[in-house]
CSV table of C-alpha atoms and ligand atoms in Angstrom, one decimal:
chain,number,residue,atom,x,y,z
A,1,GLU,CA,-4.9,17.0,16.5
A,2,LYS,CA,-8.0,16.0,14.7
A,3,GLY,CA,-9.6,19.4,14.7
A,4,ASN,CA,-12.9,19.3,13.2
A,5,TYR,CA,-12.7,16.0,12.0
A,6,ARG,CA,-13.9,12.7,13.2
A,7,HIS,CA,-11.0,10.6,12.3
A,8,PHE,CA,-7.3,11.3,11.5
A,9,MET,CA,-7.9,9.5,8.2
A,10,GLN,CA,-10.6,11.9,7.2
A,11,LYS,CA,-8.4,14.8,8.2
A,12,GLU,CA,-5.6,13.4,6.3
A,13,ILE,CA,-7.8,12.9,3.1
A,14,PHE,CA,-8.9,16.5,3.3
A,15,GLU,CA,-5.2,17.7,3.8
A,16,GLN,CA,-4.2,16.4,0.3
A,17,PRO,CA,-4.5,19.6,-1.7
A,18,THR,CA,-2.2,21.4,0.9
A,19,VAL,CA,0.3,18.7,1.4
A,20,VAL,CA,0.5,17.9,-2.3
A,21,ALA,CA,1.1,21.7,-3.1
A,22,GLN,CA,3.7,21.6,-0.3
A,23,THR,CA,5.5,18.6,-1.7
A,24,LEU,CA,5.5,20.0,-5.3
A,25,ARG,CA,7.1,23.3,-4.1
A,26,SER,CA,10.3,21.2,-3.7
A,27,TYR,CA,10.0,19.6,-7.2
A,28,VAL,CA,8.6,22.3,-9.6
A,29,ARG,CA,10.1,25.6,-10.3
A,30,GLN,CA,6.9,27.7,-11.2
A,31,LEU,CA,8.7,30.8,-12.6
A,32,GLU,CA,11.0,28.8,-14.8
A,33,GLN,CA,8.2,26.2,-15.7
A,34,ALA,CA,10.7,23.4,-14.9
A,35,VAL,CA,10.9,20.2,-12.8
A,36,ALA,CA,13.7,20.0,-10.6
A,37,LEU,CA,14.8,17.7,-8.0
A,38,PRO,CA,16.2,18.3,-4.7
A,39,GLN,CA,20.0,19.0,-4.7
A,40,PHE,CA,22.1,15.9,-5.2
A,41,ASP,CA,25.3,14.7,-6.9
A,42,PHE,CA,24.3,12.1,-9.3
A,43,ASP,CA,23.7,12.7,-13.0
A,44,LEU,CA,20.6,10.6,-13.9
A,45,SER,CA,21.2,10.6,-17.5
A,46,GLY,CA,23.1,7.6,-17.5
A,47,ILE,CA,20.4,5.5,-15.9
A,48,ASN,CA,19.4,2.6,-18.1
A,49,ARG,CA,16.8,0.8,-16.0
A,50,VAL,CA,14.7,1.2,-12.9
A,51,THR,CA,13.8,-1.0,-10.3
A,52,ILE,CA,11.0,-0.1,-8.0
A,53,VAL,CA,10.4,-1.8,-4.7
A,54,ALA,CA,7.7,-1.1,-2.0
A,55,CYS,CA,4.8,-2.6,0.0
A,56,GLY,CA,1.1,-2.0,0.2
A,57,THR,CA,-0.1,1.4,-0.9
A,58,SER,CA,3.4,2.6,-1.5
A,59,TYR,CA,3.8,-0.3,-4.0
A,60,TYR,CA,0.7,1.0,-5.8
A,61,ALA,CA,2.2,4.2,-6.1
A,62,GLY,CA,5.2,2.6,-7.7
A,63,LEU,CA,3.0,0.7,-10.1
A,64,VAL,CA,1.6,4.2,-11.4
A,65,ALA,CA,5.1,5.3,-11.6
A,66,LYS,CA,6.0,2.3,-13.9
A,67,TYR,CA,3.6,3.7,-16.5
A,68,TRP,CA,5.0,7.1,-16.3
A,69,PHE,CA,8.7,6.2,-16.4
A,70,GLU,CA,8.1,4.0,-19.5
A,71,GLN,CA,5.8,6.3,-21.2
A,72,PHE,CA,7.6,9.6,-20.6
A,73,ALA,CA,11.4,8.7,-20.1
A,74,ARG,CA,11.1,5.4,-22.1
A,75,LEU,CA,13.1,3.6,-19.3
A,76,PRO,CA,12.5,0.0,-18.7
A,77,VAL,CA,10.9,-0.6,-15.3
A,78,ASP,CA,11.0,-3.6,-13.1
A,79,ILE,CA,8.6,-3.6,-10.0
A,80,ASP,CA,7.9,-5.9,-7.2
A,81,VAL,CA,6.7,-6.0,-3.7
A,82,ALA,CA,9.6,-6.1,-1.2
A,83,SER,CA,8.8,-9.3,0.4
A,84,GLU,CA,8.9,-11.2,-3.0
A,85,PHE,CA,11.8,-9.1,-4.5
A,86,ARG,CA,14.2,-9.9,-1.7
A,87,TYR,CA,14.0,-13.7,-2.4
A,88,ARG,CA,13.8,-14.0,-5.9
A,89,ASP,CA,17.4,-13.3,-7.0
A,90,PRO,CA,16.5,-10.3,-9.3
A,91,VAL,CA,19.0,-9.2,-12.0
A,92,LEU,CA,20.5,-6.0,-11.1
A,93,GLU,CA,22.8,-4.6,-14.0
A,94,PRO,CA,25.3,-1.7,-13.5
A,95,GLY,CA,23.6,1.7,-14.3
A,96,GLY,CA,20.4,0.8,-12.6
A,97,LEU,CA,18.3,2.9,-10.5
A,98,ALA,CA,16.7,1.2,-7.5
A,99,LEU,CA,13.8,3.1,-6.3
A,100,PHE,CA,12.2,2.6,-2.9
A,101,ILE,CA,8.9,4.1,-1.9
A,102,SER,CA,7.8,4.3,1.8
A,103,GLN,CA,5.8,6.5,4.1
A,104,SER,CA,7.5,5.5,7.1
A,105,GLY,CA,11.0,4.6,5.6
A,106,GLU,CA,11.2,1.7,8.2
A,107,THR,CA,9.1,-1.2,6.5
A,108,ALA,CA,11.4,-4.2,7.2
A,109,ASP,CA,11.0,-5.8,3.9
A,110,THR,CA,11.7,-2.6,1.7
A,111,LEU,CA,14.6,-1.8,3.9
A,112,ALA,CA,16.1,-5.2,3.4
A,113,ALA,CA,15.5,-4.9,-0.3
A,114,LEU,CA,17.3,-1.6,-0.4
A,115,ARG,CA,20.3,-2.8,1.3
A,116,HIS,CA,20.4,-5.9,-1.3
A,117,CYS,CA,20.3,-3.3,-4.1
A,118,LYS,CA,23.0,-1.2,-2.6
A,119,ALA,CA,25.3,-4.3,-2.2
A,120,ALA,CA,24.7,-5.0,-5.8
A,121,GLY,CA,25.8,-1.6,-6.9
A,122,GLN,CA,22.4,0.1,-7.7
A,123,THR,CA,21.9,3.7,-7.2
A,124,ILE,CA,19.4,4.1,-4.5
A,125,ALA,CA,16.7,6.6,-4.7
A,126,VAL,CA,14.1,6.8,-1.9
A,127,VAL,CA,10.8,8.4,-1.9
A,128,VAL,CA,9.9,8.8,1.7
A,129,ASN,CA,7.7,10.8,4.2
A,130,VAL,CA,9.7,10.5,7.4
A,131,PRO,CA,12.9,12.3,6.7
A,132,THR,CA,14.8,10.8,9.8
A,133,SER,CA,13.9,7.2,8.8
A,134,SER,CA,16.5,4.5,7.9
A,135,MET,CA,15.6,4.7,4.3
A,136,ALA,CA,16.2,8.3,4.2
A,137,ARG,CA,19.6,7.9,5.8
A,138,GLU,CA,20.7,5.1,3.3
A,139,ALA,CA,19.6,6.7,0.2
A,140,ASP,CA,21.8,8.1,-2.6
A,141,LEU,CA,19.1,10.3,-3.7
A,142,LEU,CA,16.5,11.3,-1.2
A,143,LEU,CA,13.2,12.3,-2.5
A,144,PRO,CA,11.1,13.5,0.5
A,145,THR,CA,7.3,13.7,0.5
A,146,HIS,CA,6.0,16.6,2.7
A,147,ALA,CA,2.7,15.1,3.7
A,148,GLY,CA,3.5,15.7,7.4
A,149,PRO,CA,2.8,13.1,10.0
A,150,GLU,CA,0.4,10.5,8.9
A,151,ILE,CA,-1.6,9.1,11.9
A,152,GLY,CA,-4.4,7.0,10.5
A,153,VAL,CA,-3.2,3.5,9.7
A,154,ALA,CA,-4.6,3.4,6.1
A,155,SER,CA,-2.3,5.6,4.1
A,156,THR,CA,-4.0,8.4,2.1
A,157,LYS,CA,-2.1,11.8,1.9
A,158,ALA,CA,1.3,9.9,1.8
A,159,PHE,CA,0.2,8.2,-1.4
A,160,THR,CA,-0.8,11.3,-3.3
A,161,CYS,CA,2.3,13.0,-2.3
A,162,GLN,CA,4.3,10.0,-3.4
A,163,LEU,CA,2.5,10.2,-6.7
A,164,ALA,CA,3.4,13.9,-7.2
A,165,VAL,CA,7.2,13.2,-6.5
A,166,LEU,CA,7.1,10.2,-8.9
A,167,ALA,CA,5.5,12.3,-11.5
A,168,ALA,CA,8.2,15.0,-11.3
A,169,LEU,CA,10.9,12.3,-11.3
A,170,ALA,CA,9.5,10.8,-14.3
A,171,ALA,CA,9.5,14.1,-16.0
A,172,HIS,CA,13.1,14.9,-14.9
A,173,LEU,CA,14.3,11.7,-16.2
A,174,ALA,CA,12.5,12.2,-19.5
A,175,VAL,CA,14.1,15.6,-19.8
A,176,LYS,CA,17.6,14.2,-18.9
A,177,ARG,CA,17.1,11.4,-21.5
A,178,GLY,CA,16.1,13.9,-24.2
A,179,ARG,CA,12.5,12.4,-24.4
A,180,MET,CA,10.7,15.4,-23.3
A,181,SER,CA,10.8,18.6,-25.1
A,182,ARG,CA,10.9,21.9,-23.4
A,183,ALA,CA,7.1,22.4,-24.4
A,184,GLU,CA,6.2,19.2,-22.9
A,185,GLU,CA,7.9,20.0,-19.7
A,186,CYS,CA,6.1,23.2,-19.4
A,187,GLU,CA,2.8,21.3,-20.0
A,188,VAL,CA,3.6,18.8,-17.2
A,189,VAL,CA,4.6,21.7,-14.8
A,190,ALA,CA,1.3,23.4,-15.5
A,191,GLN,CA,-0.7,20.2,-14.8
A,192,LEU,CA,1.1,19.5,-11.6
A,193,ILE,CA,0.5,23.1,-10.6
A,194,GLU,CA,-3.2,22.4,-11.2
A,195,THR,CA,-3.3,19.4,-9.1
A,196,PRO,CA,-4.3,20.9,-5.7
A,197,SER,CA,-7.3,22.7,-7.1
A,198,ALA,CA,-8.3,19.2,-8.8
A,199,LEU,CA,-7.9,17.5,-5.5
A,200,ASN,CA,-10.3,20.2,-4.1
A,201,ALA,CA,-12.8,19.5,-6.8
A,202,ALA,CA,-12.7,15.7,-6.3
A,203,LEU,CA,-13.0,16.4,-2.5
A,204,ALA,CA,-16.3,18.5,-3.0
A,205,HIS,CA,-18.0,15.2,-3.6
A,206,ASP,CA,-17.7,14.1,0.1
A,207,ASP,CA,-21.2,14.5,0.9
A,208,GLU,CA,-22.5,12.6,-2.1
A,209,ILE,CA,-20.0,9.8,-1.4
A,210,ALA,CA,-21.2,9.6,2.1
A,211,ALA,CA,-24.8,9.5,0.9
A,212,MET,CA,-23.9,6.5,-1.3
A,213,ALA,CA,-21.9,4.5,1.3
A,214,HIS,CA,-25.0,2.6,2.5
A,215,LEU,CA,-25.2,1.0,-0.9
A,216,ILE,CA,-21.8,-0.5,-0.5
A,217,ALA,CA,-21.7,-1.2,3.2
A,218,PRO,CA,-23.9,-4.4,3.1
A,219,ALA,CA,-21.9,-6.0,0.4
A,220,ARG,CA,-19.8,-8.9,1.1
A,221,ASP,CA,-17.5,-8.6,-2.0
A,222,VAL,CA,-16.7,-5.4,-4.0
A,223,LEU,CA,-14.6,-5.4,-7.3
A,224,TYR,CA,-12.6,-2.3,-8.5
A,225,LEU,CA,-11.8,-2.1,-12.2
A,226,GLY,CA,-9.4,0.3,-13.9
A,227,ARG,CA,-7.1,0.3,-16.9
A,228,GLY,CA,-3.6,1.5,-17.7
A,229,GLN,CA,-2.3,4.0,-15.1
A,230,ASP,CA,-5.8,3.8,-13.1
A,231,TYR,CA,-5.5,0.1,-12.7
A,232,PRO,CA,-3.1,0.7,-9.6
A,233,LEU,CA,-5.8,2.8,-8.4
A,234,ALA,CA,-8.4,-0.1,-8.5
A,235,LEU,CA,-5.8,-2.1,-6.4
A,236,GLU,CA,-5.7,0.8,-4.0
A,237,GLY,CA,-9.2,1.4,-3.9
A,238,ALA,CA,-9.8,-2.3,-3.0
A,239,LEU,CA,-7.0,-2.3,-0.3
A,240,LYS,CA,-8.5,0.7,1.4
A,241,LEU,CA,-11.9,-0.7,1.7
A,242,LYS,CA,-10.7,-4.1,2.9
A,243,GLU,CA,-8.3,-2.6,5.5
A,244,ILE,CA,-11.0,-0.3,7.2
A,245,SER,CA,-14.3,-1.8,6.4
A,246,TYR,CA,-13.4,-5.5,6.4
A,247,ILE,CA,-15.3,-6.0,3.2
A,248,HIS,CA,-13.5,-8.2,0.8
A,249,ALA,CA,-12.4,-6.3,-2.1
A,250,GLU,CA,-10.3,-6.9,-5.2
A,251,GLY,CA,-8.9,-4.6,-7.9
A,252,TYR,CA,-8.6,-6.0,-11.4
A,253,ALA,CA,-7.4,-4.7,-14.8
A,254,ALA,CA,-10.6,-4.1,-16.4
A,255,GLY,CA,-9.6,-6.3,-19.5
A,256,GLU,CA,-8.9,-9.1,-17.3
A,257,MET,CA,-12.7,-9.4,-16.0
A,258,LYS,CA,-13.6,-11.9,-18.7
A,259,HIS,CA,-10.7,-14.1,-17.7
A,260,GLY,CA,-12.0,-15.4,-14.6
A,261,PRO,CA,-13.3,-12.6,-12.1
A,262,ILE,CA,-16.7,-12.1,-14.1
A,263,ALA,CA,-17.7,-15.4,-12.7
A,264,LEU,CA,-18.2,-13.5,-9.2
A,265,ILE,CA,-20.5,-11.1,-10.7
A,266,ASP,CA,-24.2,-10.9,-9.4
A,267,GLU,CA,-26.6,-8.3,-8.0
A,268,ALA,CA,-24.9,-8.5,-4.5
A,269,VAL,CA,-21.4,-7.5,-5.8
A,270,PRO,CA,-20.8,-3.8,-6.5
A,271,VAL,CA,-18.3,-2.9,-9.1
A,272,ILE,CA,-16.4,0.3,-8.8
A,273,VAL,CA,-15.1,1.4,-12.0
A,274,LEU,CA,-12.3,4.0,-12.3
A,275,ALA,CA,-12.4,5.4,-15.9
A,276,PRO,CA,-11.5,8.8,-17.1
A,277,SER,CA,-12.6,9.7,-20.5
A,278,GLY,CA,-9.8,9.3,-23.1
A,279,PRO,CA,-8.3,6.7,-25.6
A,280,LEU,CA,-9.1,3.7,-23.3
A,281,PHE,CA,-12.5,4.6,-22.3
A,282,GLU,CA,-14.3,2.8,-24.9
A,283,LYS,CA,-12.7,-0.6,-23.9
A,284,THR,CA,-13.7,-0.1,-20.4
A,285,VAL,CA,-17.2,0.9,-21.3
A,286,SER,CA,-17.6,-2.7,-22.9
A,287,ASN,CA,-16.3,-4.3,-19.8
A,288,MET,CA,-18.9,-2.5,-17.9
A,289,GLN,CA,-21.5,-3.8,-20.2
A,290,GLU,CA,-20.2,-7.4,-19.7
A,291,VAL,CA,-20.7,-6.7,-16.0
A,292,ARG,CA,-24.1,-5.2,-16.4
A,293,ALA,CA,-25.3,-8.1,-18.5
A,294,ARG,CA,-24.8,-10.3,-15.7
A,295,GLY,CA,-26.8,-8.2,-13.2
A,296,GLY,CA,-23.7,-6.5,-11.7
A,297,LYS,CA,-24.2,-2.9,-10.2
A,298,ILE,CA,-21.7,-0.4,-11.2
A,299,VAL,CA,-20.3,2.7,-9.5
A,300,LEU,CA,-18.7,4.7,-12.2
A,301,ILE,CA,-16.1,7.3,-11.3
A,302,SER,CA,-15.3,9.4,-14.4
A,303,ASP,CA,-15.4,12.9,-15.8
A,304,ALA,CA,-18.4,14.7,-17.4
A,305,GLU,CA,-17.6,13.4,-20.8
A,306,GLY,CA,-17.3,9.7,-19.5
A,307,LEU,CA,-20.5,10.0,-17.3
A,308,ALA,CA,-22.5,11.5,-20.1
A,309,GLU,CA,-21.5,8.4,-22.3
A,310,ALA,CA,-21.7,5.6,-19.9
A,311,GLY,CA,-23.3,6.9,-16.6
A,312,GLU,CA,-26.7,5.8,-17.5
A,313,GLY,CA,-28.0,2.6,-15.7
A,314,CYS,CA,-25.3,2.8,-13.1
A,315,LEU,CA,-26.1,2.3,-9.4
A,316,ALA,CA,-24.3,5.6,-8.6
A,317,THR,CA,-21.7,7.9,-10.4
A,318,ILE,CA,-19.0,10.2,-9.1
A,319,GLU,CA,-18.0,13.1,-11.2
A,320,MET,CA,-14.3,14.0,-11.2
A,321,PRO,CA,-12.9,17.1,-13.0
A,322,LYS,CA,-11.4,16.4,-16.3
A,323,VAL,CA,-7.7,16.2,-15.9
A,324,HIS,CA,-4.4,15.4,-17.6
A,325,PRO,CA,-3.5,11.8,-17.6
A,326,LEU,CA,-0.5,12.7,-15.5
A,327,ILE,CA,-2.5,13.7,-12.6
A,328,ALA,CA,-5.5,11.5,-13.0
A,329,PRO,CA,-4.2,8.9,-10.7
A,330,LEU,CA,-3.8,11.7,-7.8
A,331,VAL,CA,-7.2,12.9,-8.3
A,332,TYR,CA,-9.1,9.5,-8.7
A,333,ALA,CA,-7.3,8.5,-5.2
A,334,VAL,CA,-9.7,10.8,-3.5
A,335,PRO,CA,-13.1,9.2,-4.3
A,336,VAL,CA,-11.8,5.7,-3.5
A,337,GLN,CA,-10.4,7.1,-0.2
A,338,LEU,CA,-13.7,8.8,0.6
A,339,LEU,CA,-15.7,5.8,-0.3
A,340,ALA,CA,-13.6,3.4,1.9
A,341,TYR,CA,-13.9,6.0,4.7
A,342,HIS,CA,-17.7,6.4,4.3
A,343,VAL,CA,-18.3,2.7,4.1
A,344,ALA,CA,-16.2,2.0,7.2
A,345,CYS,CA,-18.1,4.7,9.1
A,346,ALA,CA,-21.4,3.3,8.0
A,347,LYS,CA,-20.4,-0.2,9.3
A,348,GLY,CA,-18.9,1.4,12.6
A,349,THR,CA,-15.6,0.2,12.3
A,350,ASP,CA,-12.5,1.6,14.0
A,351,VAL,CA,-11.2,3.6,11.0
A,352,ASP,CA,-8.0,4.9,12.4
A,353,GLN,CA,-6.9,1.8,14.1
A,354,PRO,CA,-8.2,-1.1,11.9
A,355,ARG,CA,-7.9,-4.6,13.3
A,356,ASN,CA,-4.7,-6.5,13.0
A,357,LEU,CA,-2.7,-3.6,11.3
A,358,ALA,CA,0.1,-1.5,12.5
A,359,LYS,CA,1.2,1.7,11.0
A,360,SER,CA,4.6,0.7,10.3
A,361,VAL,CA,5.6,-2.9,9.7
A,362,THR,CA,9.0,-3.3,11.1
A,363,VAL,CA,8.9,-7.1,11.3
A,364,GLU,CA,9.3,-9.3,8.1
B,1,F6R,C1,-2.2,0.8,3.3
B,1,F6R,C2,-1.1,0.9,4.2
B,1,F6R,C3,0.1,-0.2,4.0
B,1,F6R,C4,1.4,0.5,3.8
B,1,F6R,C5,2.5,-0.4,3.7
B,1,F6R,C6,3.8,0.2,3.4
B,1,F6R,O1,-3.2,1.7,3.7
B,1,F6R,O2,-0.9,1.7,5.0
B,1,F6R,O3,-0.2,-1.0,3.0
B,1,F6R,O4,1.3,1.2,2.7
B,1,F6R,O5,2.6,-1.1,5.0
B,1,F6R,O6,4.3,1.1,4.4
B,1,F6R,P1,5.4,2.3,4.0
B,1,F6R,O7,4.9,3.0,3.0
B,1,F6R,O8,5.5,2.9,5.3
B,1,F6R,O9,6.6,1.5,3.8
């Protein structure tokens, strides 16, 4: 039931602090300040490579995880969308972990890729929201998200719960491989525990985002820019917007702008920039200047520090809490979801049942 909400998608966006906390309870031992996976028989310390396969929003969660596995666990990661992976004869060597991410656990291409990897002798890990699904049954290592049923066709709470599990998995692998000290593990746990309150702080901007929706709703095209682990969020923001508002949107790595997409920029193309302050911020600010010099209108999503430095002259800004890089992708997911949601409402589209889309894609 939708309760006080107008749409399931809206309800599910607002459930995120609760369901992310619920999911993390299975992956974090708060008293011991340790990450811990659900009980299983494998020793992951021998893993030498990770292959991530998923579709759509779940694939974008995998893209974020690639940064984390490489950065924290120093594990090489290959990642692909399932419909490509299956048909490209990927190199799968012994000792590999194949990781599948899916809300439904039934997406046909992802399931076929799982079976392909299993036949090729990979250890199969699955991050899945439906515990009775085919993927859950066929996993060696089942990593459930506890998002509860996701009814809105556009995935929201499943995504942030996937990210929470993947962050814990990255930390677990890092500890197992001797790449993360006890002090660093404690820090990761502390950050993960902070996530629900950071999500609440992000949700507090709902009214403000609703009020700016009319600035985006008339656009024919919208660009989303991000860098590093926030680049997949740009892709996710664009996907959410196109799915439910039918506005053409593209996500780009901020530094790629000048290699082509900048040709699209004019006053009519809003550019949504996702950029927490930090070591890469200056680079993104110079990309913003390139956009502005061509008349582009920017919506900057950043923290207080970032907005103080680069908020001036923007069409609009959305202030996120200042968070650790590990949880930034979860927190920045909220404003892009809300923006897509309110733009779709402003356009009067069917938010929960967008045209041409099905909740679970069980055909190839
Ligand atoms: C986007 C969306 C789709 C799914 C994709 C994978 O909002 O819902 O892109 O993410 O179809 O579905 P699952 O995660 O069920 O495998």
